[in-house]
CSV table of C-alpha atoms and ligand atoms in Angstrom, one decimal:
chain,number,residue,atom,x,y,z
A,4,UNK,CA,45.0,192.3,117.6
A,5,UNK,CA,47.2,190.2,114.9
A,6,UNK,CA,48.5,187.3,115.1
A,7,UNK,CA,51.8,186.3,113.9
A,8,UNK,CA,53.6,183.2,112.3
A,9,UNK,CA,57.2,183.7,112.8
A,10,UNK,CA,60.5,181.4,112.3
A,11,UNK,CA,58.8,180.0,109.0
A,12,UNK,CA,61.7,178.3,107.1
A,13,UNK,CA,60.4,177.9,104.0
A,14,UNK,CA,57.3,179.5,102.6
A,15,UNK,CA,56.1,177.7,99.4
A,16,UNK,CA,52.8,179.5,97.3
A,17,UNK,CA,51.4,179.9,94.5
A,18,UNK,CA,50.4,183.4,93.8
A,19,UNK,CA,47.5,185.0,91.9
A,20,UNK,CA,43.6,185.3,91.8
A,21,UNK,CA,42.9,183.2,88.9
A,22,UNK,CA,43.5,179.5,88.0
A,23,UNK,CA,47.4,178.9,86.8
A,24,UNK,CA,47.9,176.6,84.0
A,25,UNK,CA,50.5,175.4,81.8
A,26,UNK,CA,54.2,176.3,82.9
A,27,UNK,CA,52.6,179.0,85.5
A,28,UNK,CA,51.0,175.8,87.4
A,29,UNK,CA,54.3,174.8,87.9
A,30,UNK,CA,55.6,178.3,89.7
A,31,UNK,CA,56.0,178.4,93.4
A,32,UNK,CA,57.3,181.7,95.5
A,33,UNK,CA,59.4,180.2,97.9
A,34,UNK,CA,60.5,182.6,100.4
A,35,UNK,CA,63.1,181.2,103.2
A,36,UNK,CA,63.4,182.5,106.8
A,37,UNK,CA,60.2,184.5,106.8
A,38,UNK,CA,57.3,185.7,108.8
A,39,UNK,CA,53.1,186.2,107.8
A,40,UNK,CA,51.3,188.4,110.2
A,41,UNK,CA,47.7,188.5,109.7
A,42,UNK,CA,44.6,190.5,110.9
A,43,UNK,CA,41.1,190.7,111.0
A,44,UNK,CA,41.2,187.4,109.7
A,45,UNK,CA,43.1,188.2,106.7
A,46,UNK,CA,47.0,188.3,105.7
A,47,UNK,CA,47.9,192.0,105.9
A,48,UNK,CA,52.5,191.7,105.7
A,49,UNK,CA,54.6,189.0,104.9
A,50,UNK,CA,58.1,190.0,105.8
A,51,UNK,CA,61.8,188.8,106.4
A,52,UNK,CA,62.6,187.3,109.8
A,53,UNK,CA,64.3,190.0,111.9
A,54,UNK,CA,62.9,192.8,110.1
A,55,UNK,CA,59.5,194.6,109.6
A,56,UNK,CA,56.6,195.8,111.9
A,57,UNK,CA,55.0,192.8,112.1
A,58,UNK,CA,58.2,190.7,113.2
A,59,UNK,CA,58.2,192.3,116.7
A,60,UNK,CA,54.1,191.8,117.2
A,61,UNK,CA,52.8,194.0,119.8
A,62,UNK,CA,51.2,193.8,123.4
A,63,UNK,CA,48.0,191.2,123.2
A,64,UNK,CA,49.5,189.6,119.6
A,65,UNK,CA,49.1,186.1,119.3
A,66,UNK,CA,52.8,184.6,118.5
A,67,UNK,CA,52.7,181.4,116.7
A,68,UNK,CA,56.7,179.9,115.9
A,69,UNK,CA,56.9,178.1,113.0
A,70,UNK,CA,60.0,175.9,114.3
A,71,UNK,CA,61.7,176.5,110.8
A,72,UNK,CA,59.2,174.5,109.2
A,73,UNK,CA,57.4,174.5,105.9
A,74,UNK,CA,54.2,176.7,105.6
A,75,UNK,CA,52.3,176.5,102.7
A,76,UNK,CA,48.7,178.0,101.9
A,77,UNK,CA,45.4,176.4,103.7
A,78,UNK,CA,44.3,172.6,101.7
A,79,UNK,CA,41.4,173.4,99.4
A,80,UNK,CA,39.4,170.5,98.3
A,81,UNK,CA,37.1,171.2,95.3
A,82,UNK,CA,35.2,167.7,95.5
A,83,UNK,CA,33.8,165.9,98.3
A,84,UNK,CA,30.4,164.0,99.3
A,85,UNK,CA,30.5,164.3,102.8
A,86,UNK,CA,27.3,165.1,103.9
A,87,UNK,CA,25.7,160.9,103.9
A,88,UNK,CA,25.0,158.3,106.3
A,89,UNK,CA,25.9,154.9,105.5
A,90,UNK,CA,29.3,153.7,104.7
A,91,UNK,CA,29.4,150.9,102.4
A,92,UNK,CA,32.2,148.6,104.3
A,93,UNK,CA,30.3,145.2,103.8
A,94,UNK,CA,30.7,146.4,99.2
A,95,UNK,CA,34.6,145.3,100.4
A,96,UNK,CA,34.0,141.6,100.3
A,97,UNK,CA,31.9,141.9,97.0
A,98,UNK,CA,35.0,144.4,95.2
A,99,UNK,CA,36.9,141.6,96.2
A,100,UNK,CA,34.7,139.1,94.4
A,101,UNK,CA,35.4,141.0,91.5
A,102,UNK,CA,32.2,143.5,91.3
A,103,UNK,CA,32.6,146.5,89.6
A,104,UNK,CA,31.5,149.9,91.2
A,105,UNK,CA,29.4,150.0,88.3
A,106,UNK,CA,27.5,146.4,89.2
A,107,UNK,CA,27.4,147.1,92.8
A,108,UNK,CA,25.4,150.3,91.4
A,109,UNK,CA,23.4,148.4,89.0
A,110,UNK,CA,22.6,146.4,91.7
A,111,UNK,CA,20.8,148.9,94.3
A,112,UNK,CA,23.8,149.2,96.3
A,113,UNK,CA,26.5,151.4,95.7
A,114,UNK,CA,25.3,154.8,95.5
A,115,UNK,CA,21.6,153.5,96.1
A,116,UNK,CA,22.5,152.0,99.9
A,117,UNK,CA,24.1,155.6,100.8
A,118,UNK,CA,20.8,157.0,99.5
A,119,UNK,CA,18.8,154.8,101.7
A,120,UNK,CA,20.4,155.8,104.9
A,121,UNK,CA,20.8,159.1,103.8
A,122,UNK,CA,17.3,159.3,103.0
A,123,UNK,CA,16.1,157.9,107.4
A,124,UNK,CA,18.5,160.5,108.8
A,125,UNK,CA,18.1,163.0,110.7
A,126,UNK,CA,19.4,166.6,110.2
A,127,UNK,CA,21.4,166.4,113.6
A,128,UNK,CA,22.2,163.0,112.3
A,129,UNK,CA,23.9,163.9,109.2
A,130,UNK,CA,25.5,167.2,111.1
A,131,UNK,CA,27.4,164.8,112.9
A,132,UNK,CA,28.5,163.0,110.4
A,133,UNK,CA,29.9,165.6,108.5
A,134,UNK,CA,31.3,167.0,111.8
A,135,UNK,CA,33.4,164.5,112.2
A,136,UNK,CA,34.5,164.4,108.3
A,137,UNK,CA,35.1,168.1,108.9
A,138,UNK,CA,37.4,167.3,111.6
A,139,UNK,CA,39.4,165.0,110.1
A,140,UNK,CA,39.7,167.1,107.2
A,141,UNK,CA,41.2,170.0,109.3
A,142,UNK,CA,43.3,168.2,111.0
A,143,UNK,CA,44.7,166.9,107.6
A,144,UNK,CA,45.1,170.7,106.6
A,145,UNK,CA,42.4,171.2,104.7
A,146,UNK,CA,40.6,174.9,105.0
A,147,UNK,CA,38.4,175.1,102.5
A,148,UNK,CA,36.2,172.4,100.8
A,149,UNK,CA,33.6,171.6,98.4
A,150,UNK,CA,30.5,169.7,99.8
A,151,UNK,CA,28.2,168.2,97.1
A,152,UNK,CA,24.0,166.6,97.7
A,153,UNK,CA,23.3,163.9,95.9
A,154,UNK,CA,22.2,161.5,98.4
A,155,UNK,CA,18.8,162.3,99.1
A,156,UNK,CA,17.0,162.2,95.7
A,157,UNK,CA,14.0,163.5,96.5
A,158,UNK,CA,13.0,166.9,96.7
A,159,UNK,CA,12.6,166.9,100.3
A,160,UNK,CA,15.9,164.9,101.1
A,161,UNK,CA,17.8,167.2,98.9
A,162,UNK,CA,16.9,170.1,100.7
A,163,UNK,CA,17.2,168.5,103.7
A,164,UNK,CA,20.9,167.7,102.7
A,165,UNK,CA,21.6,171.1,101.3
A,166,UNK,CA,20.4,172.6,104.7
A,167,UNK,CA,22.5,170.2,106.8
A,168,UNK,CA,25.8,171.0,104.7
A,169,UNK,CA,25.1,175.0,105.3
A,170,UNK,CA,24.5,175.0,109.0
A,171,UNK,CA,27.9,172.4,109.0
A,172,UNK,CA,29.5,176.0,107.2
A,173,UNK,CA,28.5,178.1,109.9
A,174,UNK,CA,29.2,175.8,112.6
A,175,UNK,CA,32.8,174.4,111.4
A,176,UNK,CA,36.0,176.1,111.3
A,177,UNK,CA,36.0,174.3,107.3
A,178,UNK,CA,34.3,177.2,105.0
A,179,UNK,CA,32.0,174.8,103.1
A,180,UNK,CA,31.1,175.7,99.6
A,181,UNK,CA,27.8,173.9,98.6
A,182,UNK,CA,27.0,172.4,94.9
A,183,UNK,CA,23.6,170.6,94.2
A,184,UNK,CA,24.0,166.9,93.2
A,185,UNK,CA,20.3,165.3,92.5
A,186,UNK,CA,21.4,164.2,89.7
A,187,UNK,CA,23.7,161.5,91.1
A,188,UNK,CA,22.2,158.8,90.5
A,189,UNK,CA,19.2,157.7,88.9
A,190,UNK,CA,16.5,156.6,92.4
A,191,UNK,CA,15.3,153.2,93.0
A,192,UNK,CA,11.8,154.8,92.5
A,193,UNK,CA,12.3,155.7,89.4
A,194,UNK,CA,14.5,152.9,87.9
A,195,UNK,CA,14.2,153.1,83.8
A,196,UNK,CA,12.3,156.5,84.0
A,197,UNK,CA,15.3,158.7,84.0
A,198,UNK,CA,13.3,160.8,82.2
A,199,UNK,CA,10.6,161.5,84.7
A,200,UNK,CA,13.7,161.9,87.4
A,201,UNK,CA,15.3,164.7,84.8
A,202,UNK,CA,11.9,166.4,84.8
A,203,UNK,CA,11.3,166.2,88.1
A,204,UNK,CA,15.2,167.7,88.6
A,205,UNK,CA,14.2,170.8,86.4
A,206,UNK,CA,10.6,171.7,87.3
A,207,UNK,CA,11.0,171.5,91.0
A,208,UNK,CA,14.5,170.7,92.4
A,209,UNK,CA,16.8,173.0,90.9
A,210,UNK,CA,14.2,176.1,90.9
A,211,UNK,CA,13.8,175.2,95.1
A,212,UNK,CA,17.4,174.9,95.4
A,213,UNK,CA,18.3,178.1,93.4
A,214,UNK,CA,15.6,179.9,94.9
A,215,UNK,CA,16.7,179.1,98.6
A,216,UNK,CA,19.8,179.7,97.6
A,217,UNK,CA,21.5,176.7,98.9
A,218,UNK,CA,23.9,175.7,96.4
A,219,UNK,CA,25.8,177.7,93.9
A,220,UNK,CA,27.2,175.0,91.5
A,221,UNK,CA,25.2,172.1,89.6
A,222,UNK,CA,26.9,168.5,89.3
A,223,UNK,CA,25.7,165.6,87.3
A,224,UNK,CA,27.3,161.9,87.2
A,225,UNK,CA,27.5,161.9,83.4
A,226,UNK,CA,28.2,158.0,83.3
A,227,UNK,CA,27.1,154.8,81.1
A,228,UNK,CA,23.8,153.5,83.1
A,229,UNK,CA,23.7,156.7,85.0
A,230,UNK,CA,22.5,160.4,83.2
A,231,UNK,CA,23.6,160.4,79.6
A,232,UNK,CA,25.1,163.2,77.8
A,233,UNK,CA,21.8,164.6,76.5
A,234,UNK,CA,19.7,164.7,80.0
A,235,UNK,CA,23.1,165.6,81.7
A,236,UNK,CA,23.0,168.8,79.4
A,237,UNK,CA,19.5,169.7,80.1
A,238,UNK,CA,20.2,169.4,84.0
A,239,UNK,CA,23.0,171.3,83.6
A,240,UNK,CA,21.7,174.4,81.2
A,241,UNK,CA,18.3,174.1,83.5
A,242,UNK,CA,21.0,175.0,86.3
A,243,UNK,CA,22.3,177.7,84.5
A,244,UNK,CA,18.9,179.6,83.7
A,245,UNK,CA,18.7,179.5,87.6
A,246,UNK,CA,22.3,180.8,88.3
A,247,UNK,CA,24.1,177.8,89.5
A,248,UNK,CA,27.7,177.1,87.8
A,249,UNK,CA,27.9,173.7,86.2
A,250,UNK,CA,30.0,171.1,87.2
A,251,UNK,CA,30.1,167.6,85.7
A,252,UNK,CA,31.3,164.3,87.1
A,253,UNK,CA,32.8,163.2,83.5
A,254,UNK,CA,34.7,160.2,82.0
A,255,UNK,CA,35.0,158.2,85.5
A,256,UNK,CA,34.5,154.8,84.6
A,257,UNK,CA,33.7,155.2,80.8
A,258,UNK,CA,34.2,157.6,78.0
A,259,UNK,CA,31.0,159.1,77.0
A,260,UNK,CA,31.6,162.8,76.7
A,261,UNK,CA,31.2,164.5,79.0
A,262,UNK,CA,34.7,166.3,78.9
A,263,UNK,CA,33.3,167.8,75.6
A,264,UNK,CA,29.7,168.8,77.2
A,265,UNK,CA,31.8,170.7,79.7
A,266,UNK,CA,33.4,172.7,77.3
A,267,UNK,CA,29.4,173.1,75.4
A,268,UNK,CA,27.9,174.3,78.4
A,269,UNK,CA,31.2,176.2,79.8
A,270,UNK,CA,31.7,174.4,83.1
A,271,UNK,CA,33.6,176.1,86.0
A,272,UNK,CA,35.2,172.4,86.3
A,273,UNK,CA,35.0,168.8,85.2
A,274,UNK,CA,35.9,166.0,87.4
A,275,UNK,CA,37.6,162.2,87.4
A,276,UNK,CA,38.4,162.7,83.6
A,277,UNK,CA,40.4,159.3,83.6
A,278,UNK,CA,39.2,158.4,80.5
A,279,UNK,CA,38.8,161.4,78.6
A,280,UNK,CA,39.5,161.4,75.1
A,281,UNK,CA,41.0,164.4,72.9
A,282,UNK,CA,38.5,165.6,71.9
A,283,UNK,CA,37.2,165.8,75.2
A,284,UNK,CA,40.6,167.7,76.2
A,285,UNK,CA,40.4,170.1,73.7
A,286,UNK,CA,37.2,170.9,74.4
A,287,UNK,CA,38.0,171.9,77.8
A,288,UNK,CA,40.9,173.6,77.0
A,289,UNK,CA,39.3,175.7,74.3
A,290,UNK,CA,36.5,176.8,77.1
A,291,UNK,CA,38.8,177.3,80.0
A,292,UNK,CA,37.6,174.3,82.4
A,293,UNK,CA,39.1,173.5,85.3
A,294,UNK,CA,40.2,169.8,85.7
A,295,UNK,CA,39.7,168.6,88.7
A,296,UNK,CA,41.3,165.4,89.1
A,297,UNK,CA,40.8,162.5,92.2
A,298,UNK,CA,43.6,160.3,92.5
A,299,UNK,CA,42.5,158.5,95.5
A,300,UNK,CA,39.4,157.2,94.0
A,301,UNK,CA,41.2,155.9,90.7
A,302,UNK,CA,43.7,154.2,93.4
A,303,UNK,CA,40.7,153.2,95.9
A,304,UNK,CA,38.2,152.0,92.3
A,305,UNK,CA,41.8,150.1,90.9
A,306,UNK,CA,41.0,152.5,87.7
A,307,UNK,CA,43.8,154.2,85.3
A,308,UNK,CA,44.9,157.6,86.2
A,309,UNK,CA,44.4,160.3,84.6
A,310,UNK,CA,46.2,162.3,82.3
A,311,UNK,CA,47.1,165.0,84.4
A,312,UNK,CA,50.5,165.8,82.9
A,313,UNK,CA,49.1,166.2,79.0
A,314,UNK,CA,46.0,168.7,80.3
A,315,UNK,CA,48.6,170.8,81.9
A,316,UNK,CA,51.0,170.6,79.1
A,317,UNK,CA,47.6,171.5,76.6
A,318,UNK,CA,47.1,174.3,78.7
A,319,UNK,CA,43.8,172.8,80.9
A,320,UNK,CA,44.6,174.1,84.6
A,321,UNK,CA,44.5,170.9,87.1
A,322,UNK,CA,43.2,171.1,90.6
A,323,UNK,CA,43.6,167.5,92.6
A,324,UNK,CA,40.7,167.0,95.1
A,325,UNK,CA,39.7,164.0,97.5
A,326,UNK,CA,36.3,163.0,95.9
A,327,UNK,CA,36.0,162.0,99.9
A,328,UNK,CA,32.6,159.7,99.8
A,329,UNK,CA,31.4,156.0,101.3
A,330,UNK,CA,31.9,154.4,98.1
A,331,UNK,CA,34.8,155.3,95.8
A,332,UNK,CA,36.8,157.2,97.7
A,333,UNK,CA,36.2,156.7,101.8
A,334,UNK,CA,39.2,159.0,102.7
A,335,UNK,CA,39.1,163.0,104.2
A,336,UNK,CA,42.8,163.6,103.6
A,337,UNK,CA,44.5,165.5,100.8
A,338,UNK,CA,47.2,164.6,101.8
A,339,UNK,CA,47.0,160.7,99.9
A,340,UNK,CA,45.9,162.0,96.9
A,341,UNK,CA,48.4,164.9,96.4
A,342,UNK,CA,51.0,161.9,97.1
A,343,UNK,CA,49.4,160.1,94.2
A,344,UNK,CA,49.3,163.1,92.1
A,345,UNK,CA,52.7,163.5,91.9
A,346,UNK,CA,53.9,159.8,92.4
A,347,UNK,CA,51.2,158.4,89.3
A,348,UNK,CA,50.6,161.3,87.7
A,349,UNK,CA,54.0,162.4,87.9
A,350,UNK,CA,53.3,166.2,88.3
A,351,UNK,CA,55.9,168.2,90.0
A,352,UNK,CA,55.3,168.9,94.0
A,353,UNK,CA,55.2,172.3,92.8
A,354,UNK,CA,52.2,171.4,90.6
A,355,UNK,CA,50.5,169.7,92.7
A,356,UNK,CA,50.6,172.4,95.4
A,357,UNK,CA,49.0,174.5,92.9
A,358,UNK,CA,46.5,172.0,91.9
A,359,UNK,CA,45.5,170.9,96.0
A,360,UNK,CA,45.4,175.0,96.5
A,361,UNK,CA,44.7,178.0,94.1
A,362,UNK,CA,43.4,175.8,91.3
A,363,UNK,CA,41.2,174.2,94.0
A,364,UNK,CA,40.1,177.4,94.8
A,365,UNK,CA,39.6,178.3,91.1
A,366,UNK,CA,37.4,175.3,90.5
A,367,UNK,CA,35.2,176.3,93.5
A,368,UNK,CA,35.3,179.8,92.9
A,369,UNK,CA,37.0,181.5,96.1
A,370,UNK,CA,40.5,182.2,94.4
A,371,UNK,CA,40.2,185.8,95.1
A,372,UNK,CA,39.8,185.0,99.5
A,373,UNK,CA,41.8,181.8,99.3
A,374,UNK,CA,44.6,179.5,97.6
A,375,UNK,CA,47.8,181.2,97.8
A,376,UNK,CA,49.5,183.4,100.6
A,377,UNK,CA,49.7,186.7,99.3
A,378,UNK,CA,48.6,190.0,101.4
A,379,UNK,CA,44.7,190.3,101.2
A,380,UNK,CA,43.5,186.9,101.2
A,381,UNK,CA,42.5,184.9,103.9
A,382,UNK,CA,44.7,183.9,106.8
A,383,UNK,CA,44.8,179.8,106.1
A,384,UNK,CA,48.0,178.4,106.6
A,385,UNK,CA,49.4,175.5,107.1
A,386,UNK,CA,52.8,174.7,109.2
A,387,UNK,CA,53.9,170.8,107.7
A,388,UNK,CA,56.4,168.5,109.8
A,389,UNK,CA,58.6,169.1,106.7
A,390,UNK,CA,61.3,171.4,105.7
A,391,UNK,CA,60.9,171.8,102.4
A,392,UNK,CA,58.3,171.0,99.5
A,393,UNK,CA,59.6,167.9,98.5
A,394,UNK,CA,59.5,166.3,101.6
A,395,UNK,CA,55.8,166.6,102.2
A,396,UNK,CA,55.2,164.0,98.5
A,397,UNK,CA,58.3,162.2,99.8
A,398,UNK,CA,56.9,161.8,103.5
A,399,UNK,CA,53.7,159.8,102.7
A,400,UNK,CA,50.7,158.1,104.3
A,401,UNK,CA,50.9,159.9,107.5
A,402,UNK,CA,49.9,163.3,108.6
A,403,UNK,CA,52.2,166.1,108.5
A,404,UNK,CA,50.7,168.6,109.9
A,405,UNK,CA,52.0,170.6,112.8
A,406,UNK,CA,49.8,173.6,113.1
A,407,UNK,CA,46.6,175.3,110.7
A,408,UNK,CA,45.9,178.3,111.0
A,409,UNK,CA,42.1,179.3,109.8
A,410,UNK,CA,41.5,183.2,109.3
A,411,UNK,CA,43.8,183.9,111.4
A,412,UNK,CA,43.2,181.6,114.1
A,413,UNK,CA,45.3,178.7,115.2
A,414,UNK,CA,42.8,175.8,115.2
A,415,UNK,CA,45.2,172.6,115.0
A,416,UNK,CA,48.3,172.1,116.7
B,504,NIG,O1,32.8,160.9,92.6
B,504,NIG,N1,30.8,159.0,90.9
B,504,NIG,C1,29.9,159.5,91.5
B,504,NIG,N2,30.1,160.0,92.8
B,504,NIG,C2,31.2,159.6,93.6
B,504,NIG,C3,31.0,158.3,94.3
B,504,NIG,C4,29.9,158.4,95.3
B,504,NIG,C5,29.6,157.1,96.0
B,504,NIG,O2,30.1,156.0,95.5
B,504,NIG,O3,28.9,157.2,97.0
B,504,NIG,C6,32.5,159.8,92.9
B,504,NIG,O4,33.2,158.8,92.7
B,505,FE,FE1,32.5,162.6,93.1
């Protein structure tokens, strides 16, 4: 049985398998007046309204009408935290004050309070949680996402973390793609023996994690006062002799290097880059890493934005993420940042659908299933209270979405 979007106005895609950069990042199909009929989960014809098999649907076919709205491929967010307990509202009053994220850090809070709460939960606990995260994401139009650790910091509250965010894959409409974070921050118990934490990261975390196979990518917050350069590239090769794909939290707050470590070690992505240098930039470019860049969080931190528009124009492909977490970034939609991307970055809508989509896929390595609307990949879609592309980064702060569709399924709306 198939179901069947029909009375789309305007369909707006990227198309492809691979990350697009440079001018191709900036390519849309459009196709006007349109329908998508999928099966099995997957998108088997996308044809002209009035014309094709799939237009007339058959006897048990699911009919879904578009309205002459704007469909565009299923949200995929590359980075997000969302598996904690412990939101960090009372760190408003001291941001006010004036702290940095970086001295609310430095001073067991931050990252450290998430850890503690993180740390007493419960599995079903932290399910909820991310349940409800989950949720809100969907109903924002996100179909895919990226779920990182990094808020246990012990061996046993790692695992514990990684197990909670793949039983919330198997439970949630969301397909959750898992990346191992221990090295987030630097624990309380181990406070100026960063050192010892690394060791313990190699020797036993990342060989437990690989092993179980619980993740498939390894991050590190390469940051001044966090993981330098040096332990962040022996975490990250130490990932690599195990099979996980590095990723690398890099030039956030600071410029330290990590934009060039990504290129050293060939990392599927590096993330933040707001202050990334040239050299850093090249360095990427040269090995092909993805940028994934988080708008809300240099908006929510009151940092400088990246430079989205010279990575695309030196040829570094740009995916735009949430960076959804209790501290920096304590927001589930895409919807903000893509909004951002284009108002402060000043990327094209076209780009930025790219970068929330395919080059989100890319970076999380599922642009083959997802990403773009073409026949063969997986039936997310998304039907917008918009007409037409621009209107979606014109429209902001609200959600506009009508209808998401999730292999095939209507699931919102
Ligand atoms: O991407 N920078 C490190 N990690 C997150 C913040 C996590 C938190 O504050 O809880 C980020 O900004
Ligand atoms: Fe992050």
């Amino acid at each position: 049985m198939a179901t069947i979007i029909k009375n789309i106005g305007l369909l707006a895609t990227p198309t492809g398998t691979v990350a697009q950069k440079g001018e191709s990042q900036g390519q849309i199909q459009f196709i006007a007046d349109t329908y998508i009929m999928m099966k099995d989960g997957l998108i088997e014809e996308i044809g002209k309204a009035g014309t094709g098999k799939g237009w007339t649907g058959g006897a048990g076919d699911t009919v879904i009408d578009a309205q002459g709205l704007l469909a565009t491929p299923g949200l995929v967010d590359a980075h997000t935290h969302l598996l904690f307990a412990g939101w960090r509202q009372r760190e408003l009053a001291f941001k006010l004050k004036g702290l940095s994220y970086l001295d609310i850090l430095a001073k067991g809070g931050g990252i450290l309070h998430t850890v503690e709460q993180t740390r007493k939960a419960s599995v079903d606990e932290l399910i909820l949680q991310g349940i409800k995260s989950l949720d809100i994401m969907l109903a924002h139009g996100t179909t895919t996402c990226e779920v990182k650790s990094g808020y246990g910091l012990t061996t046993e509250a790692e695992l514990k973390s990684l197990r909670a965010i793949r039983q919330l894959g198997d439970m949630h409409a969301v397909d959750v793609v898992s990346t191992f974070m221990g090295a987030h921050a630097v624990p309380v118990e181990y406070k100026g023996r960063s050192a010892e934490y690394v060791r313990l990261l190699c020797e036993e975390m990342i060989p437990h994690v690989a092993q179980e196979r619980l993740a498939e990518f390894c991050d590190v917050f390469c940051e001044t006062g966090v993981f330098t350069v040096a332990e962040s590239e022996q975490i990250l090769e130490c990932g690599k002799r195990c099979g996980l794909m590095p990723k690398i939290h890099a030039e956030e707050i600071t410029t330290l290097g990590g934009a060039e470590l990504a290129g050293k070690v060939k990392a599927i992505s590096a993330e933040h880059l707001i202050h990334a240098d040239d050299k850093g930039l090249a360095a990427m470019a040269a090995a092909d890493v993805i940028a994934v860049l988080l708008p809300g969080t240099s908006f929510y931190l009151g940092e400088a934005f990246a430079r989205a528009k010279e990575m695309i124009e030196q040829g570094i492909a740009v995916a735009v993420a949430s960076d959804f977490n209790p501290g920096s970034c304590p927001n589930e939609s895409l919807q903000i940042p893509m909004n951002i991307a284009c108002l402060k970055y000043r990327l094209t809508p076209e780009q930025v659908l790219t970068a929330a989509t395919l080059n989100g896929a890319a970076a999380i390595h599922r642009s083959a299933l997802v990403g773009s609307i073409e026949p063969g990949k997986q039936g997310d879609i998304v039907i917008w209270n918009a007409p037409d592309l621009n209107f979606l980064f014109y429209h902001w702060g609200v959600n506009q979405v009508k209808t998401v569709v999730k292999r095939g399924q209507r699931v919102v709306g």
